[in-house]
mmCIF file of C-alpha atoms in Angstrom:
data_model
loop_
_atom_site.group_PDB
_atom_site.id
_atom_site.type_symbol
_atom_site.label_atom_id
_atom_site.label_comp_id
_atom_site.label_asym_id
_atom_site.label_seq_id
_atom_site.Cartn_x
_atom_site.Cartn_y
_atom_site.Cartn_z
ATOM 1 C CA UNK A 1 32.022 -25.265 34.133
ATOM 2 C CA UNK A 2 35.075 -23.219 32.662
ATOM 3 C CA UNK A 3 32.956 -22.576 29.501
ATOM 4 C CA UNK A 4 29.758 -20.826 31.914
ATOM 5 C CA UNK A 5 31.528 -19.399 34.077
ATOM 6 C CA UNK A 6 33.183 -17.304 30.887
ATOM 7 C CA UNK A 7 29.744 -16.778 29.904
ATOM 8 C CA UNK A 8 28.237 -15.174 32.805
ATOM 9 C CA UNK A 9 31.610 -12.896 33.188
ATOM 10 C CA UNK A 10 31.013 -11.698 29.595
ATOM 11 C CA UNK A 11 27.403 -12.143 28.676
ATOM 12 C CA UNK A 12 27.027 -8.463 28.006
ATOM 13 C CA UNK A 13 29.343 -8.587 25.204
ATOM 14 C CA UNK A 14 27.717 -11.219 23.647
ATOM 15 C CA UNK A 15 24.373 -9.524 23.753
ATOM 16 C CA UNK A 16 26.122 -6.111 22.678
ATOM 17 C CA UNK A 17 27.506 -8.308 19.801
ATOM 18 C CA UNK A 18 24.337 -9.649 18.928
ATOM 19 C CA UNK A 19 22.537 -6.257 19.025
ATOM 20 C CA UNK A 20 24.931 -4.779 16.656
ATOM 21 C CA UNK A 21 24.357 -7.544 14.494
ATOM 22 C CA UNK A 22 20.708 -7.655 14.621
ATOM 23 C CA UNK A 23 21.514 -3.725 14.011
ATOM 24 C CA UNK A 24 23.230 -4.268 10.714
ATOM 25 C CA UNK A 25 21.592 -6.985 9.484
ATOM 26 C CA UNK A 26 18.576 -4.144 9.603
ATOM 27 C CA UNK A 27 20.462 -2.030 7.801
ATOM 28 C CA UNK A 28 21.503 -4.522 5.497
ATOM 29 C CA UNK A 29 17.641 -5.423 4.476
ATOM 30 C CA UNK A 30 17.247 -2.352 3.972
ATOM 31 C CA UNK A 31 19.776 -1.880 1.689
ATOM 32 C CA UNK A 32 17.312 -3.226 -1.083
ATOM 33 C CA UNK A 33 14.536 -1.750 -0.843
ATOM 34 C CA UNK A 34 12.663 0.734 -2.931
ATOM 35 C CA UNK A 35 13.150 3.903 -0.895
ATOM 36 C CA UNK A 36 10.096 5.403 -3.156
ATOM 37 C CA UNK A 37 7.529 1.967 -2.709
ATOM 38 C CA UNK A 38 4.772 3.151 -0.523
ATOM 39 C CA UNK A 39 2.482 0.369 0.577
ATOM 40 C CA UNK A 40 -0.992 0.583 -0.364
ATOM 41 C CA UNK A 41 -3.759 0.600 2.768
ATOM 42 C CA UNK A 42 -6.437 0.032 -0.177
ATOM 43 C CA UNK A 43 -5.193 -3.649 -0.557
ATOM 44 C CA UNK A 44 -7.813 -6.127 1.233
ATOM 45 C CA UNK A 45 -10.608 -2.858 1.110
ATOM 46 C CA UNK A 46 -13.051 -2.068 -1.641
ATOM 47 C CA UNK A 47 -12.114 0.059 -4.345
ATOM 48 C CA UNK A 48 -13.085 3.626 -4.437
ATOM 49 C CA UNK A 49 -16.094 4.291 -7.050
ATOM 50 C CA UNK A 50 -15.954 6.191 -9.902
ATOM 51 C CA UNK A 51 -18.240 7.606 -12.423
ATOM 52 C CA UNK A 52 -15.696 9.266 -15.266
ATOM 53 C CA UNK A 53 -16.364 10.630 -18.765
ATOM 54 C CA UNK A 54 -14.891 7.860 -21.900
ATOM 55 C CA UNK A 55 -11.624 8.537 -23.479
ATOM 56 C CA UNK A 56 -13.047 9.663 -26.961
ATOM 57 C CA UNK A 57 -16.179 11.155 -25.644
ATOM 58 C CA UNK A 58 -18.555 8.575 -25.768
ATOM 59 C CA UNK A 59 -20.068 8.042 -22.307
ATOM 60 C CA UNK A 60 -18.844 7.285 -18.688
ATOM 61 C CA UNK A 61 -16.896 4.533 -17.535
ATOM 62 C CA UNK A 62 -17.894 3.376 -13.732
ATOM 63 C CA UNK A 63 -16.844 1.228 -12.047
ATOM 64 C CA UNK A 64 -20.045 -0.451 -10.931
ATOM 65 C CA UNK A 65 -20.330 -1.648 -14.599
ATOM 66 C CA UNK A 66 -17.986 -4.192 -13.870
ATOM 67 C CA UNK A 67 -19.342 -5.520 -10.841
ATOM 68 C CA UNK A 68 -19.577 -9.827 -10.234
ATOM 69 C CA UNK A 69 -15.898 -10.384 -12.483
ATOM 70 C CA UNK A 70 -12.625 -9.341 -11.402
ATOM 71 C CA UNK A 71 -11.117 -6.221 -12.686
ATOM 72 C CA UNK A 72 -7.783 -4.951 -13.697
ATOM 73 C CA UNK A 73 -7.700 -0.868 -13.497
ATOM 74 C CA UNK A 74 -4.704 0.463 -14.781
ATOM 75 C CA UNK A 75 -3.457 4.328 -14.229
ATOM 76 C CA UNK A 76 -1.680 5.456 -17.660
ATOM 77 C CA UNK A 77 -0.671 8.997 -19.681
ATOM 78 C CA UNK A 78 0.744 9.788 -22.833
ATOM 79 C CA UNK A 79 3.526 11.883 -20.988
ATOM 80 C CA UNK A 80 4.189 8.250 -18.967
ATOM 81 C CA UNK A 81 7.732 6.852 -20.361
ATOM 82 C CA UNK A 82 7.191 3.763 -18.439
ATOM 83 C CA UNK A 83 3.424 3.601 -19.550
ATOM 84 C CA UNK A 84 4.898 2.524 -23.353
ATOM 85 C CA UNK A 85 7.082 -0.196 -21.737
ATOM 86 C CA UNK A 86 3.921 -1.990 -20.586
ATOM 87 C CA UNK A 87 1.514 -1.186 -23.471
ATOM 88 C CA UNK A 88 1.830 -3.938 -25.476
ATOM 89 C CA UNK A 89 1.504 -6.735 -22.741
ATOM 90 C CA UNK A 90 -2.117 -4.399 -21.671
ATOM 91 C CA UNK A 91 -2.732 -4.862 -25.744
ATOM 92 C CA UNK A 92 -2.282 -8.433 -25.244
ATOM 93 C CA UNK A 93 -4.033 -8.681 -22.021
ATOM 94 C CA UNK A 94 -7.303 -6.892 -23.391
ATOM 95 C CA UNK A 95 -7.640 -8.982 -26.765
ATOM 96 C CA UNK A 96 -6.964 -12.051 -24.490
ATOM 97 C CA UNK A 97 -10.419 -11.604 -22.101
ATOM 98 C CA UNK A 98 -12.156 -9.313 -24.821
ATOM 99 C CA UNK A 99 -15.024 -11.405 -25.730
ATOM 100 C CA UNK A 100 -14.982 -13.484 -21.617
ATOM 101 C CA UNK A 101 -16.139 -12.251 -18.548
ATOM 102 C CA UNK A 102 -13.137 -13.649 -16.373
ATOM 103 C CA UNK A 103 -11.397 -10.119 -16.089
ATOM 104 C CA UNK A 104 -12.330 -7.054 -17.131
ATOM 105 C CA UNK A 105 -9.917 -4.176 -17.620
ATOM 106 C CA UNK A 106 -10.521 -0.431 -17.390
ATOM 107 C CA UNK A 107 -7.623 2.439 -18.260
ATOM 108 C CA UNK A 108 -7.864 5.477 -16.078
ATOM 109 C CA UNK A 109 -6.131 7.975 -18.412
ATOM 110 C CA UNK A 110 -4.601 10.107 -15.506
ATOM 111 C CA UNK A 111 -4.009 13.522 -15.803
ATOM 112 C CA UNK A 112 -3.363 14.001 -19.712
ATOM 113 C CA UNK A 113 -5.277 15.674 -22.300
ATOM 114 C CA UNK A 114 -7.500 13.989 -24.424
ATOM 115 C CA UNK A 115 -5.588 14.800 -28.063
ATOM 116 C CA UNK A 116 -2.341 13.445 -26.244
ATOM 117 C CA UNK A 117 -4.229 10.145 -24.997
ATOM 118 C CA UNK A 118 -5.815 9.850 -28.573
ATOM 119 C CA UNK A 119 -2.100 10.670 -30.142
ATOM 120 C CA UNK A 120 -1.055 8.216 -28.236
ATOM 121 C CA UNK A 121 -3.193 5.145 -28.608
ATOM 122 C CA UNK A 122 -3.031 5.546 -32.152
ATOM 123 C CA UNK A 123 0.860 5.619 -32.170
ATOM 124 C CA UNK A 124 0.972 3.076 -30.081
ATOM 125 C CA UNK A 125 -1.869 0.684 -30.614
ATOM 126 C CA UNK A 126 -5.471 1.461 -29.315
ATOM 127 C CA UNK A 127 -6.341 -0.306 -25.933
ATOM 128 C CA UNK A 128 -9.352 -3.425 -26.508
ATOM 129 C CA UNK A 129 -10.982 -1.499 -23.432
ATOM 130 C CA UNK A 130 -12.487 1.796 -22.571
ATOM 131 C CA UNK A 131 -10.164 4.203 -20.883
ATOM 132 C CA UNK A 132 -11.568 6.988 -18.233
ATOM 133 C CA UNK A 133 -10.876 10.418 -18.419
ATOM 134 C CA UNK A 134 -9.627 11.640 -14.534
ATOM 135 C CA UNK A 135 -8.339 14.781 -16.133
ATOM 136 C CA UNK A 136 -7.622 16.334 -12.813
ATOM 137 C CA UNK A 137 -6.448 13.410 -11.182
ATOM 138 C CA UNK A 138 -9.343 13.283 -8.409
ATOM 139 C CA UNK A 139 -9.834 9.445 -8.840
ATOM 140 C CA UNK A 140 -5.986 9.213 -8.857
ATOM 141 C CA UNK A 141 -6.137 10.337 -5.313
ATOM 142 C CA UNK A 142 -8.790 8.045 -4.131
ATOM 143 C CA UNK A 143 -6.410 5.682 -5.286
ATOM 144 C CA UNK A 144 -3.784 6.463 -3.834
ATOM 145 C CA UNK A 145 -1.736 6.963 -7.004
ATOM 146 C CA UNK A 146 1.874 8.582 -6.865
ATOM 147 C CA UNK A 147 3.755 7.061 -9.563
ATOM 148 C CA UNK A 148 2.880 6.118 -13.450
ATOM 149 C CA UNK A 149 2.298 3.258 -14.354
ATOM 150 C CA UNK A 150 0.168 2.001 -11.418
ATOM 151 C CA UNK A 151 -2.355 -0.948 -11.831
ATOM 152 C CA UNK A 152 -4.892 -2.287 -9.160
ATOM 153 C CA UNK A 153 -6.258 -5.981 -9.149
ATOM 154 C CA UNK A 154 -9.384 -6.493 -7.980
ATOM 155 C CA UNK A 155 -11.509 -9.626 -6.927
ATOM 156 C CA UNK A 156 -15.578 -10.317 -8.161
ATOM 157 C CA UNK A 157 -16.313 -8.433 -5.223
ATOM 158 C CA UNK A 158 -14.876 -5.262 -6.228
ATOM 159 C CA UNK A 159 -11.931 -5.565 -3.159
ATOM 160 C CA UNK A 160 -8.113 -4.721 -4.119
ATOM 161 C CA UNK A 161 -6.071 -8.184 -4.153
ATOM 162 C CA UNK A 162 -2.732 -6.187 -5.465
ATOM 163 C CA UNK A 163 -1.255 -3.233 -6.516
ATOM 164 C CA UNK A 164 1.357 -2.811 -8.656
ATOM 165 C CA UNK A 165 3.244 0.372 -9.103
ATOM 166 C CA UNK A 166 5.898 0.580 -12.368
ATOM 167 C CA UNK A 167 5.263 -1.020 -15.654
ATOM 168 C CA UNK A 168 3.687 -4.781 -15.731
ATOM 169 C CA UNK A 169 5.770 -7.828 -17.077
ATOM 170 C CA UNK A 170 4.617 -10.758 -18.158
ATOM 171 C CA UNK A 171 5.180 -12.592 -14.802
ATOM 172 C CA UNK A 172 3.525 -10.002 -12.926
ATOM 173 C CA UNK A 173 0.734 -10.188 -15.184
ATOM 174 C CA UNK A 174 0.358 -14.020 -14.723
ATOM 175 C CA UNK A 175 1.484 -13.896 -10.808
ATOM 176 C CA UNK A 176 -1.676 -11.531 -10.299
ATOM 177 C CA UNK A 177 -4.000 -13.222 -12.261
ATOM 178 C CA UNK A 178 -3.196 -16.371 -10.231
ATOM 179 C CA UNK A 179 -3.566 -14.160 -6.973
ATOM 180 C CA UNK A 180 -7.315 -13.158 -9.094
ATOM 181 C CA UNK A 181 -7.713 -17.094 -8.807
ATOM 182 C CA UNK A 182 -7.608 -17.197 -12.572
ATOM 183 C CA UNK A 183 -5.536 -19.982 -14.722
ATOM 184 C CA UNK A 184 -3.312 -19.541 -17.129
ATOM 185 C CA UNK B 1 31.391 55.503 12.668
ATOM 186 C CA UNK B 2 27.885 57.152 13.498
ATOM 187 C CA UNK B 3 27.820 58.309 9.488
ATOM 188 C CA UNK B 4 28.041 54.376 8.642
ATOM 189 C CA UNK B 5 25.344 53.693 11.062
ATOM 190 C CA UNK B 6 23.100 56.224 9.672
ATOM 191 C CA UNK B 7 23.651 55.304 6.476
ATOM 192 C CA UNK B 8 22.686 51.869 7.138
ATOM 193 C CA UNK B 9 19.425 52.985 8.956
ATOM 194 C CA UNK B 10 18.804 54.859 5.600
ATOM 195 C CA UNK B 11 19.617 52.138 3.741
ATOM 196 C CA UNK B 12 17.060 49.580 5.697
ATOM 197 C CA UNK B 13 14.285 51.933 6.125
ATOM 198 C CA UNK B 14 14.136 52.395 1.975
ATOM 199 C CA UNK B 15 14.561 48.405 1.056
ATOM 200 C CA UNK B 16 11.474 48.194 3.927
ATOM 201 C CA UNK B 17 9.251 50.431 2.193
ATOM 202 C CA UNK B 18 10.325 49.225 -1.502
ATOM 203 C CA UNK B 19 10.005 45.606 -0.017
ATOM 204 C CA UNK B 20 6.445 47.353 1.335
ATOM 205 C CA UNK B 21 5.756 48.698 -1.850
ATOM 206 C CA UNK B 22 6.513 45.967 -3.978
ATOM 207 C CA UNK B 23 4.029 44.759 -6.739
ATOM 208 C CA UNK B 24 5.025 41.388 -6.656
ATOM 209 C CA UNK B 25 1.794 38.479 -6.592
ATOM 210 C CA UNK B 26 3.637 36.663 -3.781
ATOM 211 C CA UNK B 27 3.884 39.283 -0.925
ATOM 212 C CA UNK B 28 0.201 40.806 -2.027
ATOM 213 C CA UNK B 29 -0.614 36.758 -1.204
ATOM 214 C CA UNK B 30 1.289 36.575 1.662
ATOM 215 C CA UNK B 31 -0.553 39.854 3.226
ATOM 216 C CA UNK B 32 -3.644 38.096 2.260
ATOM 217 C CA UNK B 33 -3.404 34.737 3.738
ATOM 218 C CA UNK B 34 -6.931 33.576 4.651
ATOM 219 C CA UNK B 35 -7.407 31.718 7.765
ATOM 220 C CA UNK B 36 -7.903 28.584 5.160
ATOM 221 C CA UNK B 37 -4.378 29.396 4.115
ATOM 222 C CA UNK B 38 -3.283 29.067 7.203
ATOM 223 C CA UNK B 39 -4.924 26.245 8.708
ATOM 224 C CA UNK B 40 -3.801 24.598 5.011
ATOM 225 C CA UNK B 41 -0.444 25.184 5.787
ATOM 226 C CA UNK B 42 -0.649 23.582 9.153
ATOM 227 C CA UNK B 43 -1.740 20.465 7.960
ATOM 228 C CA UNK B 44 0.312 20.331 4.900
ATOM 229 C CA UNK B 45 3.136 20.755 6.875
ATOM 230 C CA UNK B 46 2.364 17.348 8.491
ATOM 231 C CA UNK B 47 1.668 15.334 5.569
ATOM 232 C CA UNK B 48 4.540 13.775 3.869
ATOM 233 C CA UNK B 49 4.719 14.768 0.187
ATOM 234 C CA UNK B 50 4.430 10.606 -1.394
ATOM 235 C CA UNK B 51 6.679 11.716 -4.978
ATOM 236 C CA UNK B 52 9.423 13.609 -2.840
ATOM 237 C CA UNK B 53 12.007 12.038 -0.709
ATOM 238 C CA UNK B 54 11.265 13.741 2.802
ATOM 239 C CA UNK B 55 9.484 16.735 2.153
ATOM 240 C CA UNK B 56 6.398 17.471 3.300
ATOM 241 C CA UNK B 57 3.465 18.367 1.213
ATOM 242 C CA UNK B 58 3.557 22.461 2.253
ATOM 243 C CA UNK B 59 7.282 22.642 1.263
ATOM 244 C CA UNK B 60 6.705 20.433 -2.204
ATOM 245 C CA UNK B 61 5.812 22.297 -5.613
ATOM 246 C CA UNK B 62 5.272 19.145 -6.978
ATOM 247 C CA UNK B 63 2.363 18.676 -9.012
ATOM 248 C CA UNK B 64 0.729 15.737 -6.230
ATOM 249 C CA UNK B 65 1.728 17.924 -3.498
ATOM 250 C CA UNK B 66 -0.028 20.834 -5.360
ATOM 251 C CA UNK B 67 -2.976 19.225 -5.689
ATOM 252 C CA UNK B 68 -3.183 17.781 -1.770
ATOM 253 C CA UNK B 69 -3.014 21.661 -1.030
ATOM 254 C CA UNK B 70 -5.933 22.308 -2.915
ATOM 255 C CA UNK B 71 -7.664 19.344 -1.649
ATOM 256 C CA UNK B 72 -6.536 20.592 1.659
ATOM 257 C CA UNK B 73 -8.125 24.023 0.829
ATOM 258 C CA UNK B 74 -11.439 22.639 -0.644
ATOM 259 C CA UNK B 75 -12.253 20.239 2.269
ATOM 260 C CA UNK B 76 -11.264 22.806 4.761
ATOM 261 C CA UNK B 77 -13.826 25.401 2.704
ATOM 262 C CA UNK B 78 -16.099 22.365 3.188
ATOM 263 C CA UNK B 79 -15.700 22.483 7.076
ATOM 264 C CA UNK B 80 -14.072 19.481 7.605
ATOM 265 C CA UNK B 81 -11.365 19.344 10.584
ATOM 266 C CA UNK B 82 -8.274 19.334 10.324
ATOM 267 C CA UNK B 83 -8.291 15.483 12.042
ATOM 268 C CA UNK B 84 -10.911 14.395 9.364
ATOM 269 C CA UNK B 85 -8.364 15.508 6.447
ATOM 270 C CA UNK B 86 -5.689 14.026 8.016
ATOM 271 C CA UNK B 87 -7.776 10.713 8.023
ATOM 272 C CA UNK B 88 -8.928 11.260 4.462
ATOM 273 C CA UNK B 89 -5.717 11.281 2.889
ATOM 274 C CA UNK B 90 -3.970 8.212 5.239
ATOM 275 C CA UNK B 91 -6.896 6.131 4.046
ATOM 276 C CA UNK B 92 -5.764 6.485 0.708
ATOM 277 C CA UNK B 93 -1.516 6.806 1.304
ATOM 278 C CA UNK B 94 -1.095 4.730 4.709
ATOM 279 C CA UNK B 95 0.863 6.247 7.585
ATOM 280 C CA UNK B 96 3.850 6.446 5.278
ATOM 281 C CA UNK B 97 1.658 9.852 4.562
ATOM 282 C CA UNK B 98 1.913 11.049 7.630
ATOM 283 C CA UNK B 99 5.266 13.202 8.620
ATOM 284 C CA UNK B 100 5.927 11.794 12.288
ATOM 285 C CA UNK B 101 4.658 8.335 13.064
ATOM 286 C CA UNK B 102 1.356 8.024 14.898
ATOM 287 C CA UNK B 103 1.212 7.620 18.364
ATOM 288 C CA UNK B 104 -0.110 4.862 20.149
ATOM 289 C CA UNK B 105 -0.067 1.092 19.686
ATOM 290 C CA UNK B 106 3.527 -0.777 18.378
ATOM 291 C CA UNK B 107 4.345 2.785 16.947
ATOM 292 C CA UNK B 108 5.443 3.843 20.878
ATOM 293 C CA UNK B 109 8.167 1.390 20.085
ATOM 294 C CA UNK B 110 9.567 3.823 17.382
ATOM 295 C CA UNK B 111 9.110 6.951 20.261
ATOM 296 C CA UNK B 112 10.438 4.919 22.932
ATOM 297 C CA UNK B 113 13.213 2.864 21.380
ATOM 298 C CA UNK B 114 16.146 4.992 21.272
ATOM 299 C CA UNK B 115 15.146 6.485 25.321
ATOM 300 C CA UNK B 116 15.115 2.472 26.305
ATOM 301 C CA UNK B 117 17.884 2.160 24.288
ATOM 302 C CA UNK B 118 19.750 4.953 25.827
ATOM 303 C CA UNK B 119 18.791 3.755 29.487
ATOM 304 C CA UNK B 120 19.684 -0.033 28.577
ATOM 305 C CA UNK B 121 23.151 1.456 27.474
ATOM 306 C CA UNK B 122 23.561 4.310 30.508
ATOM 307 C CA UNK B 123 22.289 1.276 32.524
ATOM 308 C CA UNK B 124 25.558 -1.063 31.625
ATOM 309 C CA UNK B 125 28.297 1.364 31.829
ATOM 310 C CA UNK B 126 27.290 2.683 35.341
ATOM 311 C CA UNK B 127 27.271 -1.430 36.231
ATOM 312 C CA UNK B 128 30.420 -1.728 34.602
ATOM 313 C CA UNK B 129 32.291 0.950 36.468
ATOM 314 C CA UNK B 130 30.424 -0.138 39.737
ATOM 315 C CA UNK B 131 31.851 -3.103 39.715
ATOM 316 C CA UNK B 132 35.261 -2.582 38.368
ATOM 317 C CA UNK B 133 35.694 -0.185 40.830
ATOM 318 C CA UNK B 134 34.452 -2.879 43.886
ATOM 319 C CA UNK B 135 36.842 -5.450 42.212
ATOM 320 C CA UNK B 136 39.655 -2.597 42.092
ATOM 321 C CA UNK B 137 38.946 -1.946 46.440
ATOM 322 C CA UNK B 138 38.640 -5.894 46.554
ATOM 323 C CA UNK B 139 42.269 -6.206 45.160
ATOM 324 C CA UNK B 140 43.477 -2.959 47.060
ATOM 325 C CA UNK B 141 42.384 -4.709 50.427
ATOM 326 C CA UNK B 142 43.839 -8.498 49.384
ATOM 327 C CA UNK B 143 47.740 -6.624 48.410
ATOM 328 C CA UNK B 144 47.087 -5.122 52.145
ATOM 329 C CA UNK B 145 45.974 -7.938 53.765
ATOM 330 C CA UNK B 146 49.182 -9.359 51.828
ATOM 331 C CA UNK B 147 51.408 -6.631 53.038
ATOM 332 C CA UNK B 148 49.902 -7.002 56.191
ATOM 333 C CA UNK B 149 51.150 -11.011 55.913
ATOM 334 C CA UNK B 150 54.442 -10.622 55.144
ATOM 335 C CA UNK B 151 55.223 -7.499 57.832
ATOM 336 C CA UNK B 152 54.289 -10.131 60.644
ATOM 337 C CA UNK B 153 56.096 -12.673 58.888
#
């Protein structure tokens, strides 16, 4: 009776005390987060078509050519730091599903010039997959793209499963292809 | 006193004219500015630049934000409204593209929140002092009933 009686004399307290903790506990969540992340509205919608000239001049890349397997498009440049962190995993990736038609993957070489791209493939290792040109990053906008390295995952049907934005690890590459339904 | 003031006049009236005068690109451009340029500048100011922490895309020189202003300036060219170019570019960067938060839906809660907040808080103290003050008179009238008491007694 004591114990109720104290609570109905101060239950404003308590619920100003439990705002103010709900309050920091906001603040506190927010702490960790990427201040920069922006979420993608593209995820769950088809990806925007493109119909870009070949890295090395030797057609177009679209991406209707893919259609009926799922697709990895990933947004690099040779003046991307972060793009050489993840090169050798796309290297990997590429030889991997070269000769299968489980995943394709497609380079959009964003906003670089060609001799840079070409300078750096052959520093770095070529890619096992054609690379687009979007010189002036128009496709990069359709995209959504903000940040270098940026790499969209895409279902049989041509819809966007995941995005990731900042060089790929190997976990990411294997938690996305699960999310593509493929196994490892 | 008056020499100073004339002086100053003198003074203003030449930096107008070699202000007026001046060859540089960026007042001949500001003279200039189309109606596009304008209407450009009204919706870059409400897009939120996505590579810049909380500037808008008018205000960024970054090379994105550079581009949405020309992408602004084409579509705009291309007689699309404002609205539509607005929608073209949250399709593509979500509302976290947009400089104020839309309105309508669970986004009034963002608007509202602080007023409700505000009211909620206003609400409590006024309570408070309402009935601190009725406990105060409550006590004030018991001592004098008390007083009361004892002057009989």
């Amino acid at each position: 009776m004591a114990i109720a009686e104290k609570f109905r004399s101060q239950w404003w307290q308590i619920t100003l005390l439990a705002a103010l903790i709900g309050i920091m506990g906001l603040f506190f969540a927010g702490l960790g987060r990427d201040v920069s992340f922006i979420p993608s509205p593209l995820i769950g919608r088809a990806a925007p078509q493109f119909v870009l000239p070949e890295l090395g001049g030797k057609g177009e890349v679209t991406l209707a050519q893919f259609r009926g397997a799922p697709v990895i498009v990933n947004f690099w440049a040779s003046w991307c730091a972060a793009c050489s962190q993840e090169h050798d995993l796309l290297v990997q990736l590429g030889q991997r599903f070269a000769d299968s038609n489980q995943v394709r993957l497609v380079g959009i070489n964003y906003k670089d010039s060609e001799s840079g791209a070409l300078r750096f493939q052959a520093k770095r290792g070529a890619f096992p997959y054609p690379s687009a040109v979007d010189r002036n990053g128009r496709v990069g906008l359709d995209f959504g793209v903000y940040g270098l390295p940026e790499t969209f995952f895409l279902d049989d049907t041509g819809k966007v499963i995941a995005k990731h934005v900042g060089p790929l690890t190997a976990r990411l590459i294997a938690k996305n292809l699960a999310q593509l339904g493929l196994k490892q | 006193m008056m020499r100073v003031a004339n002086v100053f006049a003198v003074v203003t009236v030449f930096a107008l004219v070699a202000i007026d005068g001046s060859s540089s690109p960026h007042c001949a451009e500001l003279q200039r500015e189309q109606p596009v340029e304008t209407e450009m500048r009204e919706i870059a100011q409400n897009l939120r630049c996505p590579v810049c922490q909380g500037q808008s895309v008018y205000d960024s020189n970054a090379d994105l934000a550079q581009q949405m202003k020309q992408t602004i300036r084409e579509k705009l060219n291309a007689g699309e409204t404002p609205s539509q170019i607005v929608a073209f570019f949250k399709a593509r960067y979500g509302n976290y593209v947009l400089m104020a938060p839309p309105r309508g839906g669970l986004h009034w809660g963002i608007w509202l929140g602080p007023f409700v907040l505000v009211l909620i808080g206003g609400g409590l103290v006024v309570w408070r002092v309402l009935r601190s003050r009725q406990q105060i008179i409550a006590v004030a009238g018991h001592s004098a009933h008390d007083d009361m008491e004892r002057l009989e007694l």
